[in-house]
Amino acid sequence: MFKRLSLYTLLLCLVPIFIWAFGYHWHGNADLADWDYWLYCLTQSGTAPYALVTCAVFALCFRVLFKNNRQWFWGVFIMAFSVVGTQALKSGMKALFSEPRPFVTYLAEQSPTTTDDFYFHSRDERAEIVQIFFATQSDTPAWLRSHYAEETGYSFPSGHTIFAATWLMLAVGFAQLLGNRSWRAKLLIGVILLWSVLMLVSRVRLGMHYPQDLLAAILGAWVVNSLIFGFLQNKDSLHKFQ
């Protein structure tokens, strides 16, 4: 179990590692391409309120991992616990580290304001500042301006990344816990892995996060879900899944 969760964690960690290795730095949207809009559409699957739809869809898809509805019921409870727990961890770390997002740093560099001034304002005021500033940036389309205005919180760690990594850990963890080696289980894990990788890429590509934000979120999801599945594997509660 631990080895399998660690393997998929390593696969996700390759995304920020490769970003560092190739020296990619987001600094404005001058090189924005048509395909970036599709990354934006994908990243919305981890943005409230659409993330709730994603949770519901994944919970239904996970039914193929379980032998019966009773197993699945307990599985959905664990899924909810994991998602809520990792999001709470993310929120606590954001409040603790208070790191500005890349697009906020860019805004501060290109205008009289500072990042401290920006975060001193309320969320509604931040959204207005973002809309006004990026309206002057011809290389930033309206859909991305709106996304920036909605995401004016702190950067470290990435909430979208911990959301995606958590669902991947859940898929891998339940497949291992239940000994499900079917093609359906492998397909589910493969699809969620691809979705997760693209989610990570989108957060850096669109100026929402730095690679270290991704790495911290991945490791956070790994720690929480390793504890959850370690508990399930070694306690009497495992009989609920038998």
Coordinates of C-alpha atoms in Angstrom, one line a residue:
M1 CA 0.0 0.0 0.0
F2 CA 2.6 2.5 1.1
K3 CA 4.9 1.7 -1.8
R4 CA 2.1 2.0 -4.3
L5 CA 0.9 5.4 -2.9
S6 CA 4.5 6.6 -2.9
L7 CA 5.0 5.5 -6.5
Y8 CA 2.1 7.6 -7.8
T9 CA 3.2 10.5 -5.6
L10 CA 6.6 10.4 -7.2
L11 CA 4.9 10.4 -10.7
L12 CA 3.1 13.6 -9.8
C13 CA 6.2 15.1 -8.3
L14 CA 7.9 14.8 -11.7
V15 CA 5.7 17.7 -12.9
P16 CA 7.2 20.4 -10.6
I17 CA 10.7 18.7 -10.9
F18 CA 10.5 19.0 -14.7
I19 CA 9.4 22.6 -14.5
W20 CA 12.4 23.4 -12.4
A21 CA 14.7 21.3 -14.6
F22 CA 13.6 23.2 -17.8
G23 CA 13.8 26.5 -16.0
Y24 CA 10.2 27.5 -16.9
H25 CA 9.0 30.7 -15.2
W26 CA 5.6 32.3 -15.7
H27 CA 5.9 36.1 -16.2
G28 CA 2.8 37.3 -18.0
N29 CA 0.7 35.9 -20.7
A30 CA 2.6 36.9 -23.8
D31 CA 3.1 33.3 -24.9
L32 CA -0.5 32.2 -24.1
A33 CA -1.7 29.7 -26.8
D34 CA -5.1 28.5 -27.9
W35 CA -4.7 25.2 -26.1
D36 CA -4.3 27.1 -22.8
Y37 CA -8.1 27.7 -22.8
W38 CA -8.6 23.9 -22.6
L39 CA -6.2 23.8 -19.6
Y40 CA -8.4 26.6 -18.1
C41 CA -11.5 24.4 -18.7
L42 CA -9.8 21.5 -17.0
T43 CA -8.6 23.6 -14.0
Q44 CA -12.2 24.6 -13.5
S45 CA -13.0 21.0 -12.5
G46 CA -11.1 21.7 -9.3
T47 CA -12.6 25.2 -8.7
A48 CA -15.6 25.7 -6.5
P49 CA -18.5 25.1 -7.2
Y50 CA -17.5 22.8 -10.1
A51 CA -15.3 20.8 -7.8
L52 CA -18.4 19.5 -6.1
V53 CA -19.6 18.1 -9.4
T54 CA -16.1 16.5 -9.9
C55 CA -16.4 14.9 -6.5
A56 CA -19.8 13.5 -7.3
V57 CA -18.6 12.1 -10.7
F58 CA -15.5 10.5 -9.2
A59 CA -17.5 9.0 -6.3
L60 CA -19.8 7.4 -8.9
C61 CA -16.9 6.2 -11.0
F62 CA -15.3 4.7 -7.9
R63 CA -18.2 2.2 -7.7
V64 CA -16.3 -0.1 -10.0
L65 CA -13.6 -0.6 -7.3
F66 CA -16.1 -2.0 -4.8
K67 CA -17.8 -5.4 -4.6
N68 CA -21.1 -4.1 -3.3
N69 CA -23.0 -1.0 -2.4
R70 CA -22.2 -1.4 1.3
Q71 CA -18.5 -1.2 0.6
W72 CA -19.1 1.7 -1.7
F73 CA -21.0 3.6 1.0
W74 CA -18.1 3.3 3.4
G75 CA -15.8 4.2 0.6
V76 CA -17.7 7.5 -0.2
F77 CA -17.4 8.4 3.5
I78 CA -13.6 7.9 3.4
M79 CA -13.5 9.9 0.1
A80 CA -15.3 12.8 1.8
F81 CA -13.1 12.7 4.8
S82 CA -9.9 12.7 2.7
V83 CA -11.0 15.6 0.5
V84 CA -12.2 17.7 3.4
G85 CA -9.1 16.9 5.5
T86 CA -6.6 17.8 2.7
Q87 CA -8.5 21.0 1.9
A88 CA -8.4 22.0 5.6
L89 CA -4.6 21.3 5.6
K90 CA -4.2 23.4 2.5
S91 CA -6.2 26.3 4.0
G92 CA -4.2 26.2 7.2
M93 CA -0.9 26.3 5.3
K94 CA -2.0 29.1 3.1
A95 CA -2.9 31.2 6.2
L96 CA 0.5 30.3 7.8
F97 CA 2.8 31.0 4.8
S98 CA 0.8 33.8 3.1
E99 CA 2.7 33.6 -0.2
P100 CA 1.4 35.7 -3.1
R101 CA 0.4 34.1 -6.3
P102 CA 2.6 34.6 -9.4
F103 CA 0.0 36.8 -11.1
V104 CA -0.2 39.0 -8.0
T105 CA 3.6 39.4 -7.9
Y106 CA 3.4 40.3 -11.6
L107 CA 0.7 42.9 -10.9
A108 CA 2.8 44.4 -8.1
E109 CA 5.8 44.6 -10.4
Q110 CA 3.9 46.4 -13.1
S111 CA 1.9 48.8 -10.9
P112 CA 2.4 51.2 -8.0
T113 CA 0.9 48.7 -5.5
T114 CA 2.8 46.0 -3.5
T115 CA 1.8 42.4 -2.7
D116 CA 1.3 43.4 1.0
D117 CA -1.0 46.2 -0.1
F118 CA -2.9 43.9 -2.4
Y119 CA -3.6 41.3 0.3
F120 CA -4.6 44.0 2.8
H121 CA -7.7 44.6 0.8
S122 CA -10.9 42.5 1.0
R123 CA -11.5 39.8 -1.6
D124 CA -14.0 41.9 -3.4
E125 CA -11.5 44.8 -3.6
R126 CA -8.7 42.5 -4.7
A127 CA -11.0 41.2 -7.5
E128 CA -11.6 44.7 -8.7
I129 CA -7.9 45.6 -8.6
V130 CA -7.2 42.5 -10.7
Q131 CA -9.9 43.2 -13.2
I132 CA -8.8 46.8 -13.7
F133 CA -5.1 45.9 -14.1
F134 CA -5.4 42.9 -16.4
A135 CA -7.9 44.8 -18.6
T136 CA -4.9 46.9 -19.6
Q137 CA -3.0 43.7 -20.5
S138 CA -4.0 42.9 -24.1
D139 CA -2.4 39.4 -23.9
T140 CA -4.8 38.3 -21.0
P141 CA -8.2 37.2 -22.3
A142 CA -11.4 37.9 -20.4
W143 CA -11.8 34.3 -19.2
L144 CA -8.4 34.4 -17.6
R145 CA -9.1 37.8 -16.0
S146 CA -12.2 36.4 -14.5
H147 CA -10.3 33.4 -13.1
Y148 CA -7.7 35.7 -11.6
A149 CA -10.4 37.8 -10.0
E150 CA -12.0 34.7 -8.5
E151 CA -8.7 33.3 -7.2
T152 CA -7.1 36.2 -5.2
G153 CA -6.1 34.1 -2.2
Y154 CA -2.6 32.9 -1.3
S155 CA -0.4 30.7 -3.4
F156 CA 1.3 28.1 -1.1
P157 CA 0.3 25.3 -1.3
S158 CA -1.9 24.7 -4.4
G159 CA -5.5 23.8 -3.5
H160 CA -6.2 22.5 -7.0
T161 CA -3.1 20.2 -6.8
I162 CA -4.0 18.8 -3.4
F163 CA -7.5 18.2 -4.7
A164 CA -6.3 16.3 -7.8
A165 CA -3.5 14.4 -5.9
T166 CA -6.0 13.3 -3.2
W167 CA -8.4 11.8 -5.8
L168 CA -5.4 9.9 -7.4
M169 CA -4.4 8.7 -3.9
L170 CA -7.9 7.5 -3.2
A171 CA -8.1 5.6 -6.5
V172 CA -4.8 3.9 -5.9
G173 CA -5.5 3.3 -2.2
F174 CA -8.9 1.7 -2.7
A175 CA -7.6 -0.5 -5.5
Q176 CA -4.8 -1.8 -3.3
L177 CA -7.0 -2.1 -0.2
L178 CA -9.6 -4.2 -2.0
G179 CA -7.1 -6.1 -4.2
N180 CA -8.8 -4.9 -7.3
R181 CA -6.6 -5.5 -10.3
S182 CA -9.3 -5.3 -13.0
W183 CA -8.9 -3.4 -16.2
R184 CA -11.6 -1.0 -15.0
A185 CA -9.6 -0.2 -11.9
K186 CA -6.4 0.4 -14.0
L187 CA -8.4 2.6 -16.4
L188 CA -9.8 4.6 -13.6
I189 CA -6.4 5.2 -12.1
G190 CA -4.9 6.0 -15.5
V191 CA -7.6 8.6 -16.3
I192 CA -7.3 10.3 -12.9
L193 CA -3.5 10.3 -13.2
L194 CA -3.7 12.1 -16.6
W195 CA -6.3 14.5 -15.2
S196 CA -4.1 15.2 -12.2
V197 CA -1.0 15.8 -14.3
L198 CA -2.8 18.3 -16.6
M199 CA -4.3 20.0 -13.5
L200 CA -0.8 20.6 -12.2
V201 CA 0.5 21.9 -15.5
S202 CA -2.5 24.3 -15.8
R203 CA -1.8 25.9 -12.4
V204 CA 1.7 26.9 -13.4
R205 CA 0.9 27.6 -17.0
L206 CA -1.9 30.1 -16.1
G207 CA 0.2 32.0 -13.5
M208 CA -1.6 30.7 -10.5
H209 CA 1.2 28.8 -8.7
Y210 CA 4.9 28.1 -8.4
P211 CA 6.4 24.6 -8.7
Q212 CA 7.0 24.5 -4.9
D213 CA 3.3 25.1 -4.4
L214 CA 2.6 21.9 -6.4
L215 CA 5.2 19.9 -4.6
A216 CA 4.0 20.8 -1.2
A217 CA 0.4 20.0 -2.1
I218 CA 1.3 16.6 -3.6
L219 CA 3.3 15.6 -0.4
G220 CA 0.4 16.9 1.8
A221 CA -2.0 14.6 -0.1
W222 CA 0.4 11.7 0.2
V223 CA 0.8 12.1 4.0
V224 CA -2.9 12.4 4.7
N225 CA -3.9 9.5 2.5
S226 CA -1.1 7.3 3.6
L227 CA -2.3 7.7 7.2
I228 CA -5.9 7.0 6.1
F229 CA -5.2 3.9 4.2
G230 CA -2.6 2.7 6.8
F231 CA -5.3 2.9 9.4
L232 CA -7.8 1.1 7.2
Q233 CA -5.3 -1.6 6.4
N234 CA -4.2 -2.3 10.0
K235 CA -7.4 -1.9 12.0
D236 CA -10.6 -3.9 12.5
S237 CA -12.5 -1.4 10.4
L238 CA -11.1 -3.2 7.4
H239 CA -13.9 -5.7 7.7
K240 CA -16.3 -3.1 6.4
F241 CA -14.6 -3.5 3.0
Q242 CA -14.7 -7.3 2.9

